Coordinates of N, CA, C and O in Angstrom, one line a residue:
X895 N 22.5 44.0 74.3 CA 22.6 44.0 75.7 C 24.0 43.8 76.1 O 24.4 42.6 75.9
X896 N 24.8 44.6 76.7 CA 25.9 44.5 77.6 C 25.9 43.8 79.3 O 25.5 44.3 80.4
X897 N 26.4 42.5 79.2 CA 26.9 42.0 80.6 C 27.7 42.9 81.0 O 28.4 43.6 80.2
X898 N 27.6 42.9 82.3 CA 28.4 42.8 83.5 C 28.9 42.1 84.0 O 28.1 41.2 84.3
X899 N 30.1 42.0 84.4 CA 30.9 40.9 85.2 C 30.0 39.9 86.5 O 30.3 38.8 87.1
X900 N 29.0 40.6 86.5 CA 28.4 40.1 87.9 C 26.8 40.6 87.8 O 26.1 41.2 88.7
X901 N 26.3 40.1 86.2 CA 25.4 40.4 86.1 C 24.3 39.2 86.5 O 24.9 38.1 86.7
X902 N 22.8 39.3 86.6 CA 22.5 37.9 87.2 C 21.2 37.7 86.1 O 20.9 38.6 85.4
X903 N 20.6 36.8 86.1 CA 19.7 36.1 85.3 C 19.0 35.2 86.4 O 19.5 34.5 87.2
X904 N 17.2 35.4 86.0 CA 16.1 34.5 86.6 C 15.9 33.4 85.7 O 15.2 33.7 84.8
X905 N 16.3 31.8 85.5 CA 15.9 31.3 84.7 C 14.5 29.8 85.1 O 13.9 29.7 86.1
X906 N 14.4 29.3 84.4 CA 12.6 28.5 84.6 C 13.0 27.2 83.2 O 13.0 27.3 82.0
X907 N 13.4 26.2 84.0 CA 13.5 25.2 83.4 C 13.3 24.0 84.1 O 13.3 23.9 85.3
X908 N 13.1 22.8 83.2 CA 12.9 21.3 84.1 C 14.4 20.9 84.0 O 15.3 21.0 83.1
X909 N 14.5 20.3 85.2 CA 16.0 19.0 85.5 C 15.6 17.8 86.1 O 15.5 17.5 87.3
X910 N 15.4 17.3 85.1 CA 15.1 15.7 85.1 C 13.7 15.7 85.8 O 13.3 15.1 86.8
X911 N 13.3 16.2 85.1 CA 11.6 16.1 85.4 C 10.9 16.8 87.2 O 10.1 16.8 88.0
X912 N 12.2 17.6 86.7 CA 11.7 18.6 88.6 C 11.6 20.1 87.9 O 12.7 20.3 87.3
X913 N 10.9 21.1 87.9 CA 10.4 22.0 87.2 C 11.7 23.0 88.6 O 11.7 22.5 89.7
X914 N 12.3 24.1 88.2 CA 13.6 24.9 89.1 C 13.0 26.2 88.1 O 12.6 26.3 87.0
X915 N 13.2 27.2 89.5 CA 13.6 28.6 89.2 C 15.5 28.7 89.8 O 16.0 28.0 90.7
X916 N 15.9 29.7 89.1 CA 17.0 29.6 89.9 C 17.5 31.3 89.3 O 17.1 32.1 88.4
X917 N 18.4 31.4 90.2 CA 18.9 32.8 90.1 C 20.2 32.5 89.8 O 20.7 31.5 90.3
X918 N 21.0 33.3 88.9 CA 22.3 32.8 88.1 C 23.5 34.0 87.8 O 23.4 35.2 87.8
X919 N 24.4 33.2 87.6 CA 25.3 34.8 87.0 C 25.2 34.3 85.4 O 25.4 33.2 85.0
X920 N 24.9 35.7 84.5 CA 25.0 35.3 83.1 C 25.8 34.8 82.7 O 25.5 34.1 81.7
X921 N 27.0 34.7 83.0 CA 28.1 34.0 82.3 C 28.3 32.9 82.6 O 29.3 32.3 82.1
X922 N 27.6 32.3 83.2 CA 27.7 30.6 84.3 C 27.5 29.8 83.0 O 26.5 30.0 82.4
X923 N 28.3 28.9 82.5 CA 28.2 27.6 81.8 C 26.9 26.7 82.5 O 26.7 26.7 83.7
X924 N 26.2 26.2 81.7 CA 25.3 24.7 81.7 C 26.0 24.1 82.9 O 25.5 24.1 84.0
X925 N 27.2 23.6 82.7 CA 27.7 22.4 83.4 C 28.4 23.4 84.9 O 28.6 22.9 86.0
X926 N 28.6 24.4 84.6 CA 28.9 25.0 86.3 C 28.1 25.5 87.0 O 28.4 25.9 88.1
X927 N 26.8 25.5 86.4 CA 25.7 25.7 87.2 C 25.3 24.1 87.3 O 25.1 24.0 88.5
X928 N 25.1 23.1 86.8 CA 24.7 21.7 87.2 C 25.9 21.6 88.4 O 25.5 21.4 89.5
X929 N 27.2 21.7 88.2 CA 28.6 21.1 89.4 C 27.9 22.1 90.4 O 27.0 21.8 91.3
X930 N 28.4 23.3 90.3 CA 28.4 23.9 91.3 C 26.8 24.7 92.3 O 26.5 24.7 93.5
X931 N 26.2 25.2 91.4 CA 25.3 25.7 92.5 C 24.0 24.5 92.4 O 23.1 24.8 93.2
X932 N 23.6 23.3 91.5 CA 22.7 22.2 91.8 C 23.8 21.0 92.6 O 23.4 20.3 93.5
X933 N 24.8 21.1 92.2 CA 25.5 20.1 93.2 C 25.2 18.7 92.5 O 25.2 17.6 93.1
X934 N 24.9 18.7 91.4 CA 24.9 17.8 90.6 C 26.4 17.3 89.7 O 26.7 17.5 88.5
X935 N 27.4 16.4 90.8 CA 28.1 16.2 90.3 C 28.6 14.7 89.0 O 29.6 14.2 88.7
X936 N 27.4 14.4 88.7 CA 27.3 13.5 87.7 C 28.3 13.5 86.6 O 29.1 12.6 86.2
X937 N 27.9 14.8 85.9 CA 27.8 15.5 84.7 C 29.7 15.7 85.2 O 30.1 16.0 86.3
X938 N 30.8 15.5 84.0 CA 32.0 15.8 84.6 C 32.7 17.0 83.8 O 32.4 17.3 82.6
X939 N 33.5 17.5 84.3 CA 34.5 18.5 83.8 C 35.4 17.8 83.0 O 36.4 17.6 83.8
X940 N 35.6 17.5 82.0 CA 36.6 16.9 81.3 C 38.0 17.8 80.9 O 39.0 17.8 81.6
X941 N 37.6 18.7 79.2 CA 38.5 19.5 79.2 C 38.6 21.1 79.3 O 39.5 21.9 79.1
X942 N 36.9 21.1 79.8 CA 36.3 22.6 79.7 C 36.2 23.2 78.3 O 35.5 24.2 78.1
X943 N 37.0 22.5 77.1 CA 36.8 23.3 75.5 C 35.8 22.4 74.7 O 35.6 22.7 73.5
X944 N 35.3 21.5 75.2 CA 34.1 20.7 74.2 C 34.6 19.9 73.1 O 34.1 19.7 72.0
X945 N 35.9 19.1 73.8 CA 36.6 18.3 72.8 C 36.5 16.7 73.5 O 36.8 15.7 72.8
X946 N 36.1 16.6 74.5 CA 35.9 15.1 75.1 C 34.4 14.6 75.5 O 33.9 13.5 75.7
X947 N 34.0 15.6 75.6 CA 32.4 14.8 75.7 C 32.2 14.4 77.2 O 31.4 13.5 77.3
X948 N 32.8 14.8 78.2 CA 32.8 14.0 79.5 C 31.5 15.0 79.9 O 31.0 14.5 80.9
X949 N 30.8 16.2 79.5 CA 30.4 16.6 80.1 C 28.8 16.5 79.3 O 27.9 17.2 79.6
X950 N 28.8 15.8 78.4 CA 27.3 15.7 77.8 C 26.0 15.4 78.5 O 26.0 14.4 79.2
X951 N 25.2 16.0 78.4 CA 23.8 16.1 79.1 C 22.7 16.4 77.6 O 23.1 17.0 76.5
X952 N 21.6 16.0 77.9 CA 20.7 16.3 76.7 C 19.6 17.2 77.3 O 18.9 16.9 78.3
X953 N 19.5 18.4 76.5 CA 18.5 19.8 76.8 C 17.8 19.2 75.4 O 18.4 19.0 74.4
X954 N 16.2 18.8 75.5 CA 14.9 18.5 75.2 C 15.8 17.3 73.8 O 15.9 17.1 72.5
X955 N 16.2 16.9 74.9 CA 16.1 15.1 74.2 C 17.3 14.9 73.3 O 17.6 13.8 72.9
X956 N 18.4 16.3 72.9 CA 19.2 16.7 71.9 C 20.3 16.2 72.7 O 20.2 16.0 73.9
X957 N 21.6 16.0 72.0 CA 22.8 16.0 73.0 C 23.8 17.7 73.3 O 24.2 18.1 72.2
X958 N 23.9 18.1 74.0 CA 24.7 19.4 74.3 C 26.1 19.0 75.0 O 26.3 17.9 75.5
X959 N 26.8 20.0 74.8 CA 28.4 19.8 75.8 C 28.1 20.9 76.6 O 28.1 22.0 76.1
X960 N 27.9 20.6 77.9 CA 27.4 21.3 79.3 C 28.9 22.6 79.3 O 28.7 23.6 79.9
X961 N 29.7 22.5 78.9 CA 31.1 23.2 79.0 C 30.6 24.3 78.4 O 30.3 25.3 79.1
X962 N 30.4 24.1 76.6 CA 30.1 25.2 75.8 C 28.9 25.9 76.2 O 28.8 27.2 76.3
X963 N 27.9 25.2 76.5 CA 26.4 26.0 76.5 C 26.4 26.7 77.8 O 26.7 26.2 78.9
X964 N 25.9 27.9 77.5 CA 25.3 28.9 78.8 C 23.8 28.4 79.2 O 22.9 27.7 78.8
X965 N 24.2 29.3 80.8 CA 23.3 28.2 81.3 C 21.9 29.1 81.3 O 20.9 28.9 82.0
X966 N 22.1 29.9 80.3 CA 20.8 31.3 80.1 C 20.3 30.2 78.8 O 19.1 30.4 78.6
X967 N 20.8 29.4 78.1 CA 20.5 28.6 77.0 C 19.2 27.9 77.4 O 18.3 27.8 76.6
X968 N 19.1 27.4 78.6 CA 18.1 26.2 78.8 C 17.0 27.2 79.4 O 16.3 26.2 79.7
X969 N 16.4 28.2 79.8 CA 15.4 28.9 79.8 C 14.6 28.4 79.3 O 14.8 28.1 78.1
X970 N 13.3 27.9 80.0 CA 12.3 27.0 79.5 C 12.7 25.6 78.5 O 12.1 25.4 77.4
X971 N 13.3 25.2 78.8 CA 14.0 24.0 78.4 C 13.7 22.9 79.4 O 13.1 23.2 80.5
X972 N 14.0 21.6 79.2 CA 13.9 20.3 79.1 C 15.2 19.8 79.5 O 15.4 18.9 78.8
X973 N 16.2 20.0 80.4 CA 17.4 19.4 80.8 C 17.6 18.1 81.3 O 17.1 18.2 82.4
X974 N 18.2 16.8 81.0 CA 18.4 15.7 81.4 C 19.9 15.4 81.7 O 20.6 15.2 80.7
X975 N 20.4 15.3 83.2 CA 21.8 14.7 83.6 C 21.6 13.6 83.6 O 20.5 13.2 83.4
X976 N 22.6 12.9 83.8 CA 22.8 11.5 84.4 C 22.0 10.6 85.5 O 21.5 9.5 85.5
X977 N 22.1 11.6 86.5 CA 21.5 11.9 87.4 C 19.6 11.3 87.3 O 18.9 10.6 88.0
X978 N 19.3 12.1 85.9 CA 17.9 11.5 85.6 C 17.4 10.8 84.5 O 16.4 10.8 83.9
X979 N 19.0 10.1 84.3 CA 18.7 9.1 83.0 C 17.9 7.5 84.0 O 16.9 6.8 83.7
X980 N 18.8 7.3 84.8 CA 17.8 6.4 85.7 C 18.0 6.2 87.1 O 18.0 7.4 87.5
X981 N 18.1 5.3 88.3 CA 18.4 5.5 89.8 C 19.1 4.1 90.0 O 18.8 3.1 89.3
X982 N 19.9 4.1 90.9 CA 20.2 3.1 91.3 C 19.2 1.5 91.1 O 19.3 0.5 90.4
X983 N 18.3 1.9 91.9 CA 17.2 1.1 92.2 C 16.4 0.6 90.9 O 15.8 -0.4 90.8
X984 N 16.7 1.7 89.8 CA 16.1 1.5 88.3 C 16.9 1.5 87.3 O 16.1 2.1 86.6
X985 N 17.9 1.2 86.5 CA 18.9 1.5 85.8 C 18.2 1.8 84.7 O 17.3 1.0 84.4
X986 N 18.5 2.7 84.0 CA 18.1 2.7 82.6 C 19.2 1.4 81.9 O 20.3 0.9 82.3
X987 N 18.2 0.9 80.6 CA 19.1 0.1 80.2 C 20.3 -0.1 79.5 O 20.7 -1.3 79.3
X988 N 21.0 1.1 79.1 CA 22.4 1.8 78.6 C 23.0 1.4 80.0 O 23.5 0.3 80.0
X989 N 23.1 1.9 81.1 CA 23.3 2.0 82.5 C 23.5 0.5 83.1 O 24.2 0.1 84.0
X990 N 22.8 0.0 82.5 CA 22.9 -1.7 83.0 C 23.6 -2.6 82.2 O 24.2 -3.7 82.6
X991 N 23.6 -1.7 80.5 CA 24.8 -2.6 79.5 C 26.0 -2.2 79.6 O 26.8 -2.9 79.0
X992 N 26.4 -1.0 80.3 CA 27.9 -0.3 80.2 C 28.2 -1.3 81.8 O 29.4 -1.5 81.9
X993 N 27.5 -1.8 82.6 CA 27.9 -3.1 83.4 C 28.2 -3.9 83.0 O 29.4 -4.1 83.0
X994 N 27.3 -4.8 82.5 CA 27.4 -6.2 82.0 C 28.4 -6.1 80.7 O 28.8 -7.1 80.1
X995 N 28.8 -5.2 80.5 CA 29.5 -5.4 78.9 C 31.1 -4.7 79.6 O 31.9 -4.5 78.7
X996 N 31.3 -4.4 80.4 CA 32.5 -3.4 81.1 C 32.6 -2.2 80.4 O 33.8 -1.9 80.4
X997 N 32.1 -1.5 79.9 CA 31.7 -0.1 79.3 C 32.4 0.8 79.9 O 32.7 1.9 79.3
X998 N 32.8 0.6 81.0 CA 33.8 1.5 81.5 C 34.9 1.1 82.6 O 34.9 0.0 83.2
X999 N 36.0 2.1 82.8 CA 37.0 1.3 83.5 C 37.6 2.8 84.7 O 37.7 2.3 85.9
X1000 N 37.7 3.6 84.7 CA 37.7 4.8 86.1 C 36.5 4.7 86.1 O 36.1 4.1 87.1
X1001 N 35.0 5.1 84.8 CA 34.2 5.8 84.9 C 33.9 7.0 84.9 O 32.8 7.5 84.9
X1002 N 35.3 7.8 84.9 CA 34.8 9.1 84.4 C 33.8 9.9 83.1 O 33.3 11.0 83.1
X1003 N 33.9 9.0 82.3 CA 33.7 9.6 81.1 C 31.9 9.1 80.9 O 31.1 9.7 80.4
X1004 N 31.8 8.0 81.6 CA 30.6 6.8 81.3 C 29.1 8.1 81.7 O 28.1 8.1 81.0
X1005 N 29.3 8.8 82.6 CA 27.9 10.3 82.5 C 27.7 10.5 81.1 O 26.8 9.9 80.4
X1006 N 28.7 11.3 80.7 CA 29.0 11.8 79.0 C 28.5 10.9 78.0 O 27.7 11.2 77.2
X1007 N 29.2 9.5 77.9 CA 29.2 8.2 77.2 C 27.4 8.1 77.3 O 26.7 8.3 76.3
X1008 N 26.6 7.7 78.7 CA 25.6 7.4 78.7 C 24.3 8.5 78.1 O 23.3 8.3 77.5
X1009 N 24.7 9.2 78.5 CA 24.0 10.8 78.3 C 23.9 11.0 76.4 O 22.8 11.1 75.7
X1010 N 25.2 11.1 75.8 CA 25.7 10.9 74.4 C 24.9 9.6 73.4 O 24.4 9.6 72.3
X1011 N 25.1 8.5 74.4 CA 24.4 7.4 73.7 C 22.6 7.5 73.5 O 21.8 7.1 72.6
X1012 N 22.5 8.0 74.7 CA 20.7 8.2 74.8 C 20.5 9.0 73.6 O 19.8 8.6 72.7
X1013 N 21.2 10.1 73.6 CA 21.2 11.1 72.4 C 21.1 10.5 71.2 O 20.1 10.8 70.4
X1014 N 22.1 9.7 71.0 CA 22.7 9.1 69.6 C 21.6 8.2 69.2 O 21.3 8.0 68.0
X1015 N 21.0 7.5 70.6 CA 19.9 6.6 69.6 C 18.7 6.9 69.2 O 18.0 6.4 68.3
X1016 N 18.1 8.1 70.2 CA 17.1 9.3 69.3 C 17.7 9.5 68.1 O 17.3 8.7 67.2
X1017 N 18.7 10.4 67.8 CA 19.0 10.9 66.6 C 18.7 9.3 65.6 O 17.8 9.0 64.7
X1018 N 19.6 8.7 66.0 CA 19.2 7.6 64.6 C 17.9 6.9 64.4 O 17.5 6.3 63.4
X1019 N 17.2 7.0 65.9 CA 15.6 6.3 65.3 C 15.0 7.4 64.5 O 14.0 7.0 63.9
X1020 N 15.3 8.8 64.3 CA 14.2 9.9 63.7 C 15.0 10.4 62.0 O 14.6 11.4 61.4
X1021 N 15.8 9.7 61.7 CA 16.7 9.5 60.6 C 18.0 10.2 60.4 O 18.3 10.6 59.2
X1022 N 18.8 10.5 61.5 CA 19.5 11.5 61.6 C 20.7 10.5 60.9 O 21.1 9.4 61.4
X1023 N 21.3 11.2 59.5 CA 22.5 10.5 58.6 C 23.4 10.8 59.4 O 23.1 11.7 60.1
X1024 N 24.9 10.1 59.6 CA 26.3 10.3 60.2 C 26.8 10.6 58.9 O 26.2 10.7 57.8
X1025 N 27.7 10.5 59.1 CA 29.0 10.9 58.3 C 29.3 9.0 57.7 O 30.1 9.1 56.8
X1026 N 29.0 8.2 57.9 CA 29.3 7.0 57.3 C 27.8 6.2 57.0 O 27.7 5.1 56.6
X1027 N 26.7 7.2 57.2 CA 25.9 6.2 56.8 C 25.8 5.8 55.1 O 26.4 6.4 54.3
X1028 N 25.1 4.7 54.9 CA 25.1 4.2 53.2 C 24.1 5.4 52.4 O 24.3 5.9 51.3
X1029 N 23.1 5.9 53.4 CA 22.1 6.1 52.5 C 21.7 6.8 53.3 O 22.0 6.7 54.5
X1030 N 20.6 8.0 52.8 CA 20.4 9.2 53.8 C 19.2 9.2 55.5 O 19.1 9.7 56.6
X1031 N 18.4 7.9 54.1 CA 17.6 7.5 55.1 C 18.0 6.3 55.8 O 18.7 5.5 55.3
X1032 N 17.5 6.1 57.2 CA 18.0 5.4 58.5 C 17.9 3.7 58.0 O 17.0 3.2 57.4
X1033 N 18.5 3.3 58.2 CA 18.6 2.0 57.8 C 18.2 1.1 59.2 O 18.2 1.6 60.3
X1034 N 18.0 -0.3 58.9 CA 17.4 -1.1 59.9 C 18.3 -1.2 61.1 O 17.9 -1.2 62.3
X1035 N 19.8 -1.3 60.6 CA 20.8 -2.0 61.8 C 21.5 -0.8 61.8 O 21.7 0.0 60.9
X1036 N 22.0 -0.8 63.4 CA 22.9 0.1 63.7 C 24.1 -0.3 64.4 O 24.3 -0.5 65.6
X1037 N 25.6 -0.3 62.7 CA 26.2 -1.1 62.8 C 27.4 -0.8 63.8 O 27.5 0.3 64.3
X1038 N 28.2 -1.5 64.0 CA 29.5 -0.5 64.8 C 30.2 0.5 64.4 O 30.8 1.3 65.1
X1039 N 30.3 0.5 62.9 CA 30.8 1.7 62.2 C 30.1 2.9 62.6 O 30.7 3.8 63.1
X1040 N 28.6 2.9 62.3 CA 27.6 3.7 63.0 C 27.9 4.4 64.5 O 28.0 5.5 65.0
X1041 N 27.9 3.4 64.8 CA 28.1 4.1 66.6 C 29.7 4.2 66.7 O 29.9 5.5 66.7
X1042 N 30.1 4.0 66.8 CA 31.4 4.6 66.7 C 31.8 5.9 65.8 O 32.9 6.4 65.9
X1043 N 30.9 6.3 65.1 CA 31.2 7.3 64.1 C 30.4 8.6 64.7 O 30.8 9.7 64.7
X1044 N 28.9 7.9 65.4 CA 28.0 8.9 66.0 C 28.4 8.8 67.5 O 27.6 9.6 68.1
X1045 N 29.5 8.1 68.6 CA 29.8 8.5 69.1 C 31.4 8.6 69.6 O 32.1 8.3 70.6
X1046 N 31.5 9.5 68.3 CA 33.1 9.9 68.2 C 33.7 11.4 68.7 O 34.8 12.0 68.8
X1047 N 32.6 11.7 68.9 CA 32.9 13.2 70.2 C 32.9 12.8 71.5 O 33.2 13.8 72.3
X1048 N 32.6 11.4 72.2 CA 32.8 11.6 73.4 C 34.3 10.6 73.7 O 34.2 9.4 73.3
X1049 N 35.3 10.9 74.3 CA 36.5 10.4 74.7 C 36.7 9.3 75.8 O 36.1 9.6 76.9
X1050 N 37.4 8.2 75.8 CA 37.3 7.4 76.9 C 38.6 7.2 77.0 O 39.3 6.5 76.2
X1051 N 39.2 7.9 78.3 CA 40.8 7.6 78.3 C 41.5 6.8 78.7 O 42.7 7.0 78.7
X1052 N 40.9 5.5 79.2 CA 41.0 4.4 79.7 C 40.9 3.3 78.6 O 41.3 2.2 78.8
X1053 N 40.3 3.6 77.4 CA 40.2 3.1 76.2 C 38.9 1.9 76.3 O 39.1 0.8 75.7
X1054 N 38.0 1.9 76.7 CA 36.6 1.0 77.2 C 36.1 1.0 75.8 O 35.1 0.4 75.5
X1055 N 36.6 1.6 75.0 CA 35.6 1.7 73.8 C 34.9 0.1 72.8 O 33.9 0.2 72.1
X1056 N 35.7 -0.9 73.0 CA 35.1 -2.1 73.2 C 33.6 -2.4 73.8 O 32.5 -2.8 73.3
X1057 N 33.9 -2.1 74.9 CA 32.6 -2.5 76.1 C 31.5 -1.2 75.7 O 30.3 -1.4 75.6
X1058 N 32.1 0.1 75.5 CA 31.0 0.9 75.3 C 30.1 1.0 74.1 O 29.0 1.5 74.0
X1059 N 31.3 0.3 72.8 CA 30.4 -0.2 71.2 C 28.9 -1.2 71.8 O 27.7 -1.0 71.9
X1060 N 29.9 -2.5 72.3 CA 28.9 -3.3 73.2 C 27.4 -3.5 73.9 O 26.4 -4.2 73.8
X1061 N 28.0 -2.1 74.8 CA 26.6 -1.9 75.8 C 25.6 -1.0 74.4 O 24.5 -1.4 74.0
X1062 N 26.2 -0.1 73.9 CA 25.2 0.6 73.0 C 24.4 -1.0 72.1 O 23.3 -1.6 72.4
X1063 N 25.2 -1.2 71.0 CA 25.0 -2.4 71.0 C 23.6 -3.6 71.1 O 22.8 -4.0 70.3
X1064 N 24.0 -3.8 72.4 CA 22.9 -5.1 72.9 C 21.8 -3.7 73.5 O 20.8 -4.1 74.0
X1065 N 22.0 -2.7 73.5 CA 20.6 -2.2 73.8 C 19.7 -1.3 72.9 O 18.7 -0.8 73.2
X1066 N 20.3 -1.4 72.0 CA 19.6 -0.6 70.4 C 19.0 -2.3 69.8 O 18.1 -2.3 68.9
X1067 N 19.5 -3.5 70.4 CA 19.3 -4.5 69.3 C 20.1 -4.1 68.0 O 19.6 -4.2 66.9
X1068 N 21.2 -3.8 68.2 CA 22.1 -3.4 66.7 C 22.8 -4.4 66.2 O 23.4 -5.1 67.1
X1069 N 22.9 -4.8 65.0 CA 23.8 -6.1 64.5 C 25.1 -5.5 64.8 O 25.3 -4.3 64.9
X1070 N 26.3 -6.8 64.9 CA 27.2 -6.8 65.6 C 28.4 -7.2 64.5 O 29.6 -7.3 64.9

């Protein structure tokens, strides 16, 4: 199949638990269709090449970089921003430790960071090995080498990475 510069696409997926049709241009990125035509500015534009992680969102529970992925990708998909990790009124509890622990310092990155962490601690309760684990299968504690290792794609340029080991941390119950 040959695009067109201004070819369009019907797509049928959930965002954050709200079921959307939406009409698209095929070439629209994940994350430029969340910024620009949902107006979901949560999710951030970091470096647009998928080297900082500012723009992570999880499509059915996985972590993605909204930059790289088309937004023809999530077609009957399961999309989760920031936006519906929790509300003001409700914080998820990542959301409540990147406070209490200073997890972040502009906050630009903390979407990405929180979005990445939800991700990361799926992946390790279902036995997903890093690159530093001991042993293939998941082990009880999840140490700071761990998280720091599994979340070494997302960038904090203010250097929060203290507070952000932290909030992951005291909300996994991870030894310290």
């Amino acid at each position: 199949m040959t695009l067109r510069p201004n070819s369009r696409l019907s797509l049928n997926f959930t965002l954050n638990d709200s079921d959307l049709s939406l009409d698209i241009e095929a070439r629209s990125s994940l994350l430029d269709m969340l910024r620009q035509q949902l107006r979901l500015t949560g999710t951030k534009k970091g470096c647009n090449q998928g080297a900082c992680g500012a723009c992570t969102v999880l499509v059915d529970g996985a972590r993605v970089l909204a930059c790289l992925t088309l937004a023809a990708q999530v077609d009957g998909r399961l999309v989760t921003t920031i936006e519906g990790i929790g509300t003001p009124d409700s914080l998820h509890p990542l959301q409540q430790a990147f406070i209490t622990t200073d997890g972040f310092q502009c906050g630009y990155c903390t979407s990405g960071q929180i979005c990445s962490a939800v991700g990361m601690l799926t992946e390790y309760a279902s036995g997903t090995p890093s690159a530093v684990s001991e042993h293939l299968a998941a082990s009880s504690t999840l140490s700071p080498a761990e998280i720091r290792e599994r979340m070494s794609g997302n960038i904090c340029r203010c250097g929060a990475y203290n507070g952000i080991i932290e909030a992951i941390t005291s909300t996994a119950g991870a030894s310290q």
